[in-house]
Amino acid sequence: MVAIVNHQSEHLTAKALCCVAAAAALAAADAAVVRLLAGEVHAFVIGFFRCLFGLATIAPLIVARPRVLKSGYRLQHVTRAALKLAALVCFFMAFAAAPLADAMAIMFTTPIFLMLGAWLWLGEKLTPGLVFALVAGFAGALIIIDPAGQGGMETALLLAVAGAALQALVQLMLKRMSDLDSTETLVVWNLIVTVPLAAVPAALYWTTPDLREFALLALQGAMGAANMALMTKAFSIADASQIAPMDFLRLPFVAVMAWILFGEVAGLSTWLGAAIIFAATMIVVGGGRLKRRVAED
């Protein structure tokens, strides 16, 4: 019996890792699409079309399984959607103006903000190791931002930091909401609510996309919906400590795309800062796993 349970656990972990690897590739491609649209389509308009095409992608699921709309939450979906939209716009602005690898590396501070949020709002205790991880994570981000040497990119990279903080808030809500709602329900309602929310600021900065831009926006919307579903599924079947390392594949993926498409080469400060953030994140997720094991014992 124990062997069967272990085999099932290993199978679920392998499935989660595959989901995260695929999501990492999609996230890198997403960033590249935003850069291709930079200067042509405003970030608010990109956010609107991303959600609209994402909703169109999952519309067949809603038609085939209308029960997916049944939810134990109402206002929480609106709040989560607004925070998610704000995080997306921050990331889009960062991708448009800053080196892609730098912006992507800073996105990995999300677990650091998540730990900080769990301490502030959920009452979780901070151990000396987690405090060290918190300081190290922000130090890594500061190395990448490099106020003295970025040549005016600081604002764009600070937007990436803001996006990471907002994304952490979204994940804190997601953790609570997954108690009552399924993965599919969370994804569906997020897109349904975000479309009208995104339409308001998009109207203020509206420019009608041409055929090329429209195709890129449609592609990005489909990739965004797939990314969200893959990551939500991964977190629902495996611990964050198991899948967090695989999520860092986003950095080499986006570095390769930035080099091929835009001739950007990630500098030493990018990799050094990312390595420090990675180590800090591993301390955070490892501490969470240890805490669960102690509780189980």
PDB file of C-alpha atoms in Angstrom:
ATOM      1  CA  MET A   1       0.000   0.000   0.000  1.00  0.00           C
ATOM      2  CA  VAL A   2       2.808   2.407   0.919  1.00  0.00           C
ATOM      3  CA  ALA A   3       4.536   1.678  -2.394  1.00  0.00           C
ATOM      4  CA  ILE A   4       1.338   2.457  -4.304  1.00  0.00           C
ATOM      5  CA  VAL A   5       0.889   5.760  -2.450  1.00  0.00           C
ATOM      6  CA  ASN A   6       4.520   6.733  -3.082  1.00  0.00           C
ATOM      7  CA  HIS A   7       4.165   5.871  -6.777  1.00  0.00           C
ATOM      8  CA  GLN A   8       1.026   8.000  -7.048  1.00  0.00           C
ATOM      9  CA  SER A   9       2.783  10.872  -5.265  1.00  0.00           C
ATOM     10  CA  GLU A  10       5.771  10.651  -7.609  1.00  0.00           C
ATOM     11  CA  HIS A  11       3.451  10.566 -10.617  1.00  0.00           C
ATOM     12  CA  LEU A  12       1.634  13.711  -9.435  1.00  0.00           C
ATOM     13  CA  THR A  13       4.928  15.485  -8.760  1.00  0.00           C
ATOM     14  CA  ALA A  14       6.218  14.598 -12.239  1.00  0.00           C
ATOM     15  CA  LYS A  15       2.962  15.853 -13.745  1.00  0.00           C
ATOM     16  CA  ALA A  16       3.262  19.126 -11.794  1.00  0.00           C
ATOM     17  CA  LEU A  17       6.869  19.603 -12.943  1.00  0.00           C
ATOM     18  CA  CYS A  18       5.839  19.118 -16.579  1.00  0.00           C
ATOM     19  CA  CYS A  19       3.068  21.701 -16.104  1.00  0.00           C
ATOM     20  CA  VAL A  20       5.525  24.217 -14.641  1.00  0.00           C
ATOM     21  CA  ALA A  21       8.117  23.639 -17.380  1.00  0.00           C
ATOM     22  CA  ALA A  22       5.469  24.219 -20.057  1.00  0.00           C
ATOM     23  CA  ALA A  23       4.213  27.306 -18.215  1.00  0.00           C
ATOM     24  CA  ALA A  24       7.778  28.646 -18.009  1.00  0.00           C
ATOM     25  CA  ALA A  25       8.169  28.383 -21.780  1.00  0.00           C
ATOM     26  CA  LEU A  26       4.814  30.113 -22.297  1.00  0.00           C
ATOM     27  CA  ALA A  27       5.768  32.900 -19.863  1.00  0.00           C
ATOM     28  CA  ALA A  28       8.981  33.541 -21.785  1.00  0.00           C
ATOM     29  CA  ALA A  29       7.100  33.653 -25.076  1.00  0.00           C
ATOM     30  CA  ASP A  30       4.527  35.959 -23.480  1.00  0.00           C
ATOM     31  CA  ALA A  31       7.256  38.417 -22.501  1.00  0.00           C
ATOM     32  CA  ALA A  32       8.675  38.329 -26.024  1.00  0.00           C
ATOM     33  CA  VAL A  33       5.247  39.086 -27.521  1.00  0.00           C
ATOM     34  CA  VAL A  34       4.866  42.111 -25.212  1.00  0.00           C
ATOM     35  CA  ARG A  35       8.234  43.403 -26.393  1.00  0.00           C
ATOM     36  CA  LEU A  36       7.174  42.917 -30.031  1.00  0.00           C
ATOM     37  CA  LEU A  37       4.083  45.005 -29.315  1.00  0.00           C
ATOM     38  CA  ALA A  38       5.967  47.676 -27.359  1.00  0.00           C
ATOM     39  CA  GLY A  39       5.455  51.192 -28.687  1.00  0.00           C
ATOM     40  CA  GLU A  40       2.544  50.060 -30.831  1.00  0.00           C
ATOM     41  CA  VAL A  41      -0.069  48.916 -28.316  1.00  0.00           C
ATOM     42  CA  HIS A  42      -0.434  50.358 -24.790  1.00  0.00           C
ATOM     43  CA  ALA A  43      -0.012  48.014 -21.822  1.00  0.00           C
ATOM     44  CA  PHE A  44      -3.652  48.539 -20.761  1.00  0.00           C
ATOM     45  CA  VAL A  45      -4.836  47.525 -24.233  1.00  0.00           C
ATOM     46  CA  ILE A  46      -2.550  44.485 -24.172  1.00  0.00           C
ATOM     47  CA  GLY A  47      -4.015  43.536 -20.788  1.00  0.00           C
ATOM     48  CA  PHE A  48      -7.565  43.839 -22.114  1.00  0.00           C
ATOM     49  CA  PHE A  49      -6.941  41.708 -25.195  1.00  0.00           C
ATOM     50  CA  ARG A  50      -4.984  39.148 -23.184  1.00  0.00           C
ATOM     51  CA  CYS A  51      -7.986  38.614 -20.932  1.00  0.00           C
ATOM     52  CA  LEU A  52     -10.500  38.768 -23.791  1.00  0.00           C
ATOM     53  CA  PHE A  53      -8.707  36.175 -25.926  1.00  0.00           C
ATOM     54  CA  GLY A  54      -7.962  34.113 -22.840  1.00  0.00           C
ATOM     55  CA  LEU A  55     -11.681  34.032 -22.079  1.00  0.00           C
ATOM     56  CA  ALA A  56     -12.413  33.077 -25.692  1.00  0.00           C
ATOM     57  CA  THR A  57      -9.921  30.214 -25.359  1.00  0.00           C
ATOM     58  CA  ILE A  58     -11.733  28.693 -22.389  1.00  0.00           C
ATOM     59  CA  ALA A  59     -15.266  29.497 -23.614  1.00  0.00           C
ATOM     60  CA  PRO A  60     -15.744  25.906 -24.901  1.00  0.00           C
ATOM     61  CA  LEU A  61     -15.047  24.653 -21.372  1.00  0.00           C
ATOM     62  CA  ILE A  62     -17.736  26.936 -19.962  1.00  0.00           C
ATOM     63  CA  VAL A  63     -20.264  25.776 -22.588  1.00  0.00           C
ATOM     64  CA  ALA A  64     -19.431  22.106 -22.101  1.00  0.00           C
ATOM     65  CA  ARG A  65     -19.330  22.309 -18.301  1.00  0.00           C
ATOM     66  CA  PRO A  66     -21.526  25.172 -17.070  1.00  0.00           C
ATOM     67  CA  ARG A  67     -21.185  23.838 -13.526  1.00  0.00           C
ATOM     68  CA  VAL A  68     -17.664  25.278 -13.579  1.00  0.00           C
ATOM     69  CA  LEU A  69     -19.275  28.674 -12.919  1.00  0.00           C
ATOM     70  CA  LYS A  70     -20.485  27.562  -9.500  1.00  0.00           C
ATOM     71  CA  SER A  71     -18.348  29.355  -6.952  1.00  0.00           C
ATOM     72  CA  GLY A  72     -18.232  29.866  -3.219  1.00  0.00           C
ATOM     73  CA  TYR A  73     -16.977  33.421  -3.687  1.00  0.00           C
ATOM     74  CA  ARG A  74     -18.183  36.667  -5.264  1.00  0.00           C
ATOM     75  CA  LEU A  75     -16.383  39.825  -4.113  1.00  0.00           C
ATOM     76  CA  GLN A  76     -13.106  37.896  -3.769  1.00  0.00           C
ATOM     77  CA  HIS A  77     -13.143  37.158  -7.498  1.00  0.00           C
ATOM     78  CA  VAL A  78     -13.425  40.870  -8.293  1.00  0.00           C
ATOM     79  CA  THR A  79     -10.631  41.809  -5.886  1.00  0.00           C
ATOM     80  CA  ARG A  80      -8.365  39.042  -7.162  1.00  0.00           C
ATOM     81  CA  ALA A  81      -9.050  39.972 -10.797  1.00  0.00           C
ATOM     82  CA  ALA A  82      -8.244  43.651 -10.155  1.00  0.00           C
ATOM     83  CA  LEU A  83      -4.961  42.746  -8.442  1.00  0.00           C
ATOM     84  CA  LYS A  84      -4.078  40.304 -11.216  1.00  0.00           C
ATOM     85  CA  LEU A  85      -4.767  42.924 -13.888  1.00  0.00           C
ATOM     86  CA  ALA A  86      -2.613  45.489 -12.080  1.00  0.00           C
ATOM     87  CA  ALA A  87       0.221  42.943 -11.806  1.00  0.00           C
ATOM     88  CA  LEU A  88      -0.038  42.121 -15.519  1.00  0.00           C
ATOM     89  CA  VAL A  89       0.100  45.780 -16.545  1.00  0.00           C
ATOM     90  CA  CYS A  90       3.168  46.342 -14.349  1.00  0.00           C
ATOM     91  CA  PHE A  91       4.902  43.353 -15.934  1.00  0.00           C
ATOM     92  CA  PHE A  92       3.924  44.448 -19.452  1.00  0.00           C
ATOM     93  CA  MET A  93       5.366  47.925 -18.883  1.00  0.00           C
ATOM     94  CA  ALA A  94       8.560  46.394 -17.528  1.00  0.00           C
ATOM     95  CA  PHE A  95       8.883  43.989 -20.480  1.00  0.00           C
ATOM     96  CA  ALA A  96       8.332  46.838 -22.930  1.00  0.00           C
ATOM     97  CA  ALA A  97      11.034  49.106 -21.521  1.00  0.00           C
ATOM     98  CA  ALA A  98      13.613  47.009 -19.638  1.00  0.00           C
ATOM     99  CA  PRO A  99      15.866  44.120 -20.708  1.00  0.00           C
ATOM    100  CA  LEU A 100      13.641  41.034 -20.748  1.00  0.00           C
ATOM    101  CA  ALA A 101      15.960  38.863 -18.663  1.00  0.00           C
ATOM    102  CA  ASP A 102      16.249  41.575 -15.981  1.00  0.00           C
ATOM    103  CA  ALA A 103      12.483  42.015 -15.714  1.00  0.00           C
ATOM    104  CA  MET A 104      11.920  38.258 -15.658  1.00  0.00           C
ATOM    105  CA  ALA A 105      14.564  37.738 -12.953  1.00  0.00           C
ATOM    106  CA  ILE A 106      12.895  40.316 -10.709  1.00  0.00           C
ATOM    107  CA  MET A 107       9.568  38.529 -11.134  1.00  0.00           C
ATOM    108  CA  PHE A 108      11.070  35.688  -9.101  1.00  0.00           C
ATOM    109  CA  THR A 109      10.838  37.853  -5.983  1.00  0.00           C
ATOM    110  CA  THR A 110       7.139  36.919  -5.815  1.00  0.00           C
ATOM    111  CA  PRO A 111       7.741  34.113  -3.250  1.00  0.00           C
ATOM    112  CA  ILE A 112       9.701  36.587  -1.121  1.00  0.00           C
ATOM    113  CA  PHE A 113       6.734  38.961  -1.110  1.00  0.00           C
ATOM    114  CA  LEU A 114       4.472  35.957  -0.502  1.00  0.00           C
ATOM    115  CA  MET A 115       6.432  35.118   2.652  1.00  0.00           C
ATOM    116  CA  LEU A 116       6.216  38.755   3.775  1.00  0.00           C
ATOM    117  CA  GLY A 117       2.467  38.782   3.144  1.00  0.00           C
ATOM    118  CA  ALA A 118       1.960  35.545   5.057  1.00  0.00           C
ATOM    119  CA  TRP A 119       3.743  37.141   8.010  1.00  0.00           C
ATOM    120  CA  LEU A 120       1.799  40.419   7.839  1.00  0.00           C
ATOM    121  CA  TRP A 121      -1.708  39.094   7.136  1.00  0.00           C
ATOM    122  CA  LEU A 122      -1.764  35.413   8.045  1.00  0.00           C
ATOM    123  CA  GLY A 123       0.261  35.636  11.229  1.00  0.00           C
ATOM    124  CA  GLU A 124       2.945  33.166  10.129  1.00  0.00           C
ATOM    125  CA  LYS A 125       6.193  33.391  12.076  1.00  0.00           C
ATOM    126  CA  LEU A 126       9.450  34.541  10.535  1.00  0.00           C
ATOM    127  CA  THR A 127      12.427  32.370  11.451  1.00  0.00           C
ATOM    128  CA  PRO A 128      15.983  33.747  11.263  1.00  0.00           C
ATOM    129  CA  GLY A 129      16.459  31.760   8.049  1.00  0.00           C
ATOM    130  CA  LEU A 130      13.398  33.330   6.451  1.00  0.00           C
ATOM    131  CA  VAL A 131      14.486  36.812   7.510  1.00  0.00           C
ATOM    132  CA  PHE A 132      17.842  36.136   5.853  1.00  0.00           C
ATOM    133  CA  ALA A 133      16.019  34.946   2.715  1.00  0.00           C
ATOM    134  CA  LEU A 134      13.909  38.102   2.726  1.00  0.00           C
ATOM    135  CA  VAL A 135      16.947  40.371   2.895  1.00  0.00           C
ATOM    136  CA  ALA A 136      18.884  38.295   0.345  1.00  0.00           C
ATOM    137  CA  GLY A 137      15.967  38.271  -2.110  1.00  0.00           C
ATOM    138  CA  PHE A 138      15.631  42.027  -2.111  1.00  0.00           C
ATOM    139  CA  ALA A 139      19.420  42.393  -2.320  1.00  0.00           C
ATOM    140  CA  GLY A 140      19.348  40.244  -5.467  1.00  0.00           C
ATOM    141  CA  ALA A 141      16.658  42.453  -6.960  1.00  0.00           C
ATOM    142  CA  LEU A 142      18.705  45.558  -6.109  1.00  0.00           C
ATOM    143  CA  ILE A 143      21.743  44.072  -7.901  1.00  0.00           C
ATOM    144  CA  ILE A 144      19.643  43.634 -11.045  1.00  0.00           C
ATOM    145  CA  ILE A 145      18.036  47.079 -10.816  1.00  0.00           C
ATOM    146  CA  ASP A 146      21.498  48.630 -10.269  1.00  0.00           C
ATOM    147  CA  PRO A 147      20.361  52.274  -9.908  1.00  0.00           C
ATOM    148  CA  ALA A 148      23.849  53.530 -10.745  1.00  0.00           C
ATOM    149  CA  GLY A 149      24.235  51.636 -13.989  1.00  0.00           C
ATOM    150  CA  GLN A 150      20.889  50.868 -15.616  1.00  0.00           C
ATOM    151  CA  GLY A 151      20.798  54.007 -17.741  1.00  0.00           C
ATOM    152  CA  GLY A 152      17.225  55.007 -16.997  1.00  0.00           C
ATOM    153  CA  MET A 153      15.794  51.485 -16.690  1.00  0.00           C
ATOM    154  CA  GLU A 154      15.204  51.762 -12.936  1.00  0.00           C
ATOM    155  CA  THR A 155      11.556  52.815 -13.250  1.00  0.00           C
ATOM    156  CA  ALA A 156      10.708  49.919 -15.572  1.00  0.00           C
ATOM    157  CA  LEU A 157      12.402  47.419 -13.264  1.00  0.00           C
ATOM    158  CA  LEU A 158      10.661  48.888 -10.223  1.00  0.00           C
ATOM    159  CA  LEU A 159       7.396  48.208 -12.057  1.00  0.00           C
ATOM    160  CA  ALA A 160       8.475  44.564 -12.217  1.00  0.00           C
ATOM    161  CA  VAL A 161       8.995  44.663  -8.438  1.00  0.00           C
ATOM    162  CA  ALA A 162       5.494  46.122  -8.004  1.00  0.00           C
ATOM    163  CA  GLY A 163       4.090  43.398 -10.258  1.00  0.00           C
ATOM    164  CA  ALA A 164       5.801  40.721  -8.159  1.00  0.00           C
ATOM    165  CA  ALA A 165       4.309  42.178  -4.964  1.00  0.00           C
ATOM    166  CA  LEU A 166       0.821  42.283  -6.489  1.00  0.00           C
ATOM    167  CA  GLN A 167       1.222  38.743  -7.796  1.00  0.00           C
ATOM    168  CA  ALA A 168       2.050  37.608  -4.248  1.00  0.00           C
ATOM    169  CA  LEU A 169      -1.219  39.118  -3.022  1.00  0.00           C
ATOM    170  CA  VAL A 170      -3.051  37.221  -5.760  1.00  0.00           C
ATOM    171  CA  GLN A 171      -1.423  33.956  -4.684  1.00  0.00           C
ATOM    172  CA  LEU A 172      -2.346  34.572  -1.051  1.00  0.00           C
ATOM    173  CA  MET A 173      -5.968  34.945  -2.120  1.00  0.00           C
ATOM    174  CA  LEU A 174      -5.728  31.954  -4.441  1.00  0.00           C
ATOM    175  CA  LYS A 175      -4.511  29.746  -1.607  1.00  0.00           C
ATOM    176  CA  ARG A 176      -7.606  30.577   0.445  1.00  0.00           C
ATOM    177  CA  MET A 177     -10.060  30.452  -2.448  1.00  0.00           C
ATOM    178  CA  SER A 178      -8.870  27.029  -3.629  1.00  0.00           C
ATOM    179  CA  ASP A 179     -10.483  25.603  -0.472  1.00  0.00           C
ATOM    180  CA  LEU A 180     -13.935  25.989  -2.054  1.00  0.00           C
ATOM    181  CA  ASP A 181     -13.335  26.510  -5.794  1.00  0.00           C
ATOM    182  CA  SER A 182     -11.728  24.133  -8.289  1.00  0.00           C
ATOM    183  CA  THR A 183      -8.809  25.048 -10.530  1.00  0.00           C
ATOM    184  CA  GLU A 184     -11.130  25.463 -13.517  1.00  0.00           C
ATOM    185  CA  THR A 185     -13.536  27.672 -11.578  1.00  0.00           C
ATOM    186  CA  LEU A 186     -10.753  29.972 -10.398  1.00  0.00           C
ATOM    187  CA  VAL A 187      -9.357  30.354 -13.929  1.00  0.00           C
ATOM    188  CA  VAL A 188     -12.771  30.907 -15.535  1.00  0.00           C
ATOM    189  CA  TRP A 189     -14.005  33.500 -13.049  1.00  0.00           C
ATOM    190  CA  ASN A 190     -10.699  35.359 -13.104  1.00  0.00           C
ATOM    191  CA  LEU A 191     -11.009  35.896 -16.861  1.00  0.00           C
ATOM    192  CA  ILE A 192     -14.752  36.625 -16.805  1.00  0.00           C
ATOM    193  CA  VAL A 193     -14.297  39.382 -14.214  1.00  0.00           C
ATOM    194  CA  THR A 194     -11.054  40.786 -15.608  1.00  0.00           C
ATOM    195  CA  VAL A 195     -12.405  41.489 -19.119  1.00  0.00           C
ATOM    196  CA  PRO A 196     -14.841  44.278 -18.064  1.00  0.00           C
ATOM    197  CA  LEU A 197     -12.335  45.585 -15.503  1.00  0.00           C
ATOM    198  CA  ALA A 198      -9.622  45.828 -18.155  1.00  0.00           C
ATOM    199  CA  ALA A 199     -11.961  47.447 -20.701  1.00  0.00           C
ATOM    200  CA  VAL A 200     -12.189  50.705 -18.724  1.00  0.00           C
ATOM    201  CA  PRO A 201      -8.490  51.730 -18.701  1.00  0.00           C
ATOM    202  CA  ALA A 202      -8.004  50.214 -22.169  1.00  0.00           C
ATOM    203  CA  ALA A 203     -10.626  52.590 -23.570  1.00  0.00           C
ATOM    204  CA  LEU A 204      -8.608  55.558 -22.300  1.00  0.00           C
ATOM    205  CA  TYR A 205      -5.493  54.445 -24.228  1.00  0.00           C
ATOM    206  CA  TRP A 206      -7.239  52.756 -27.148  1.00  0.00           C
ATOM    207  CA  THR A 207      -5.604  52.264 -30.533  1.00  0.00           C
ATOM    208  CA  THR A 208      -7.107  49.779 -32.961  1.00  0.00           C
ATOM    209  CA  PRO A 209      -4.586  46.977 -33.598  1.00  0.00           C
ATOM    210  CA  ASP A 210      -3.605  46.131 -37.163  1.00  0.00           C
ATOM    211  CA  LEU A 211      -3.680  42.517 -38.417  1.00  0.00           C
ATOM    212  CA  ARG A 212      -0.181  41.669 -37.145  1.00  0.00           C
ATOM    213  CA  GLU A 213      -0.819  43.174 -33.729  1.00  0.00           C
ATOM    214  CA  PHE A 214      -4.205  41.467 -33.536  1.00  0.00           C
ATOM    215  CA  ALA A 215      -2.615  38.078 -34.237  1.00  0.00           C
ATOM    216  CA  LEU A 216       0.047  38.629 -31.568  1.00  0.00           C
ATOM    217  CA  LEU A 217      -2.588  39.704 -29.039  1.00  0.00           C
ATOM    218  CA  ALA A 218      -4.672  36.609 -29.788  1.00  0.00           C
ATOM    219  CA  LEU A 219      -1.613  34.397 -29.383  1.00  0.00           C
ATOM    220  CA  GLN A 220      -0.749  36.064 -26.097  1.00  0.00           C
ATOM    221  CA  GLY A 221      -4.272  35.626 -24.765  1.00  0.00           C
ATOM    222  CA  ALA A 222      -4.241  31.910 -25.511  1.00  0.00           C
ATOM    223  CA  MET A 223      -0.793  31.523 -23.950  1.00  0.00           C
ATOM    224  CA  GLY A 224      -1.868  33.491 -20.878  1.00  0.00           C
ATOM    225  CA  ALA A 225      -4.909  31.288 -20.279  1.00  0.00           C
ATOM    226  CA  ALA A 226      -2.821  28.139 -20.759  1.00  0.00           C
ATOM    227  CA  ASN A 227      -0.121  29.467 -18.426  1.00  0.00           C
ATOM    228  CA  MET A 228      -2.641  30.267 -15.704  1.00  0.00           C
ATOM    229  CA  ALA A 229      -4.265  26.843 -15.978  1.00  0.00           C
ATOM    230  CA  LEU A 230      -0.920  25.029 -15.921  1.00  0.00           C
ATOM    231  CA  MET A 231       0.406  26.871 -12.870  1.00  0.00           C
ATOM    232  CA  THR A 232      -2.876  26.609 -10.961  1.00  0.00           C
ATOM    233  CA  LYS A 233      -2.971  22.868 -11.698  1.00  0.00           C
ATOM    234  CA  ALA A 234       0.661  22.429 -10.643  1.00  0.00           C
ATOM    235  CA  PHE A 235       0.128  24.151  -7.292  1.00  0.00           C
ATOM    236  CA  SER A 236      -3.011  22.075  -6.689  1.00  0.00           C
ATOM    237  CA  ILE A 237      -1.219  18.701  -6.990  1.00  0.00           C
ATOM    238  CA  ALA A 238       2.277  19.392  -5.616  1.00  0.00           C
ATOM    239  CA  ASP A 239       4.005  21.447  -2.937  1.00  0.00           C
ATOM    240  CA  ALA A 240       5.553  24.782  -3.880  1.00  0.00           C
ATOM    241  CA  SER A 241       8.896  23.475  -2.600  1.00  0.00           C
ATOM    242  CA  GLN A 242       8.814  20.767  -5.257  1.00  0.00           C
ATOM    243  CA  ILE A 243       7.892  22.901  -8.243  1.00  0.00           C
ATOM    244  CA  ALA A 244       9.527  26.280  -7.466  1.00  0.00           C
ATOM    245  CA  PRO A 245      12.964  25.305  -8.877  1.00  0.00           C
ATOM    246  CA  MET A 246      11.408  24.345 -12.228  1.00  0.00           C
ATOM    247  CA  ASP A 247       9.696  27.737 -12.469  1.00  0.00           C
ATOM    248  CA  PHE A 248      13.150  29.337 -12.778  1.00  0.00           C
ATOM    249  CA  LEU A 249      13.355  27.879 -16.284  1.00  0.00           C
ATOM    250  CA  ARG A 250      11.596  31.092 -17.303  1.00  0.00           C
ATOM    251  CA  LEU A 251      14.886  32.976 -17.032  1.00  0.00           C
ATOM    252  CA  PRO A 252      17.006  30.922 -19.469  1.00  0.00           C
ATOM    253  CA  PHE A 253      13.999  30.596 -21.772  1.00  0.00           C
ATOM    254  CA  VAL A 254      13.454  34.364 -21.917  1.00  0.00           C
ATOM    255  CA  ALA A 255      17.207  35.052 -22.128  1.00  0.00           C
ATOM    256  CA  VAL A 256      17.441  32.876 -25.243  1.00  0.00           C
ATOM    257  CA  MET A 257      14.375  34.514 -26.808  1.00  0.00           C
ATOM    258  CA  ALA A 258      15.665  38.012 -26.015  1.00  0.00           C
ATOM    259  CA  TRP A 259      19.001  37.161 -27.636  1.00  0.00           C
ATOM    260  CA  ILE A 260      17.432  35.620 -30.768  1.00  0.00           C
ATOM    261  CA  LEU A 261      14.680  38.205 -31.313  1.00  0.00           C
ATOM    262  CA  PHE A 262      16.171  41.432 -29.963  1.00  0.00           C
ATOM    263  CA  GLY A 263      19.915  40.874 -29.665  1.00  0.00           C
ATOM    264  CA  GLU A 264      19.819  41.341 -25.876  1.00  0.00           C
ATOM    265  CA  VAL A 265      22.530  39.578 -23.889  1.00  0.00           C
ATOM    266  CA  ALA A 266      21.944  39.199 -20.165  1.00  0.00           C
ATOM    267  CA  GLY A 267      24.820  40.684 -18.169  1.00  0.00           C
ATOM    268  CA  LEU A 268      26.646  39.352 -15.140  1.00  0.00           C
ATOM    269  CA  SER A 269      24.523  41.417 -12.735  1.00  0.00           C
ATOM    270  CA  THR A 270      21.371  39.767 -14.113  1.00  0.00           C
ATOM    271  CA  TRP A 271      22.624  36.240 -13.488  1.00  0.00           C
ATOM    272  CA  LEU A 272      24.187  37.128 -10.136  1.00  0.00           C
ATOM    273  CA  GLY A 273      21.031  38.828  -8.880  1.00  0.00           C
ATOM    274  CA  ALA A 274      18.872  35.994 -10.213  1.00  0.00           C
ATOM    275  CA  ALA A 275      21.074  33.407  -8.478  1.00  0.00           C
ATOM    276  CA  ILE A 276      20.692  35.237  -5.145  1.00  0.00           C
ATOM    277  CA  ILE A 277      16.913  35.513  -5.616  1.00  0.00           C
ATOM    278  CA  PHE A 278      16.785  31.812  -6.542  1.00  0.00           C
ATOM    279  CA  ALA A 279      18.689  30.824  -3.395  1.00  0.00           C
ATOM    280  CA  ALA A 280      16.440  33.025  -1.252  1.00  0.00           C
ATOM    281  CA  THR A 281      13.341  31.493  -2.826  1.00  0.00           C
ATOM    282  CA  MET A 282      14.606  27.989  -2.119  1.00  0.00           C
ATOM    283  CA  ILE A 283      15.069  28.935   1.533  1.00  0.00           C
ATOM    284  CA  VAL A 284      11.492  30.251   1.617  1.00  0.00           C
ATOM    285  CA  VAL A 285       9.859  27.205   0.030  1.00  0.00           C
ATOM    286  CA  GLY A 286      12.151  24.840   1.923  1.00  0.00           C
ATOM    287  CA  GLY A 287      11.183  26.498   5.187  1.00  0.00           C
ATOM    288  CA  GLY A 288       7.527  26.060   4.323  1.00  0.00           C
ATOM    289  CA  ARG A 289       8.047  22.363   3.621  1.00  0.00           C
ATOM    290  CA  LEU A 290       9.918  21.885   6.911  1.00  0.00           C
ATOM    291  CA  LYS A 291       7.143  23.656   8.789  1.00  0.00           C
ATOM    292  CA  ARG A 292       4.544  21.276   7.292  1.00  0.00           C
ATOM    293  CA  ARG A 293       6.622  18.226   8.194  1.00  0.00           C
ATOM    294  CA  VAL A 294       6.989  19.369  11.800  1.00  0.00           C
ATOM    295  CA  ALA A 295       3.238  19.959  11.998  1.00  0.00           C
ATOM    296  CA  GLU A 296       2.535  16.484  10.567  1.00  0.00           C
ATOM    297  CA  ASP A 297       4.919  14.830  13.067  1.00  0.00           C
TER     298      ASP A 297
END
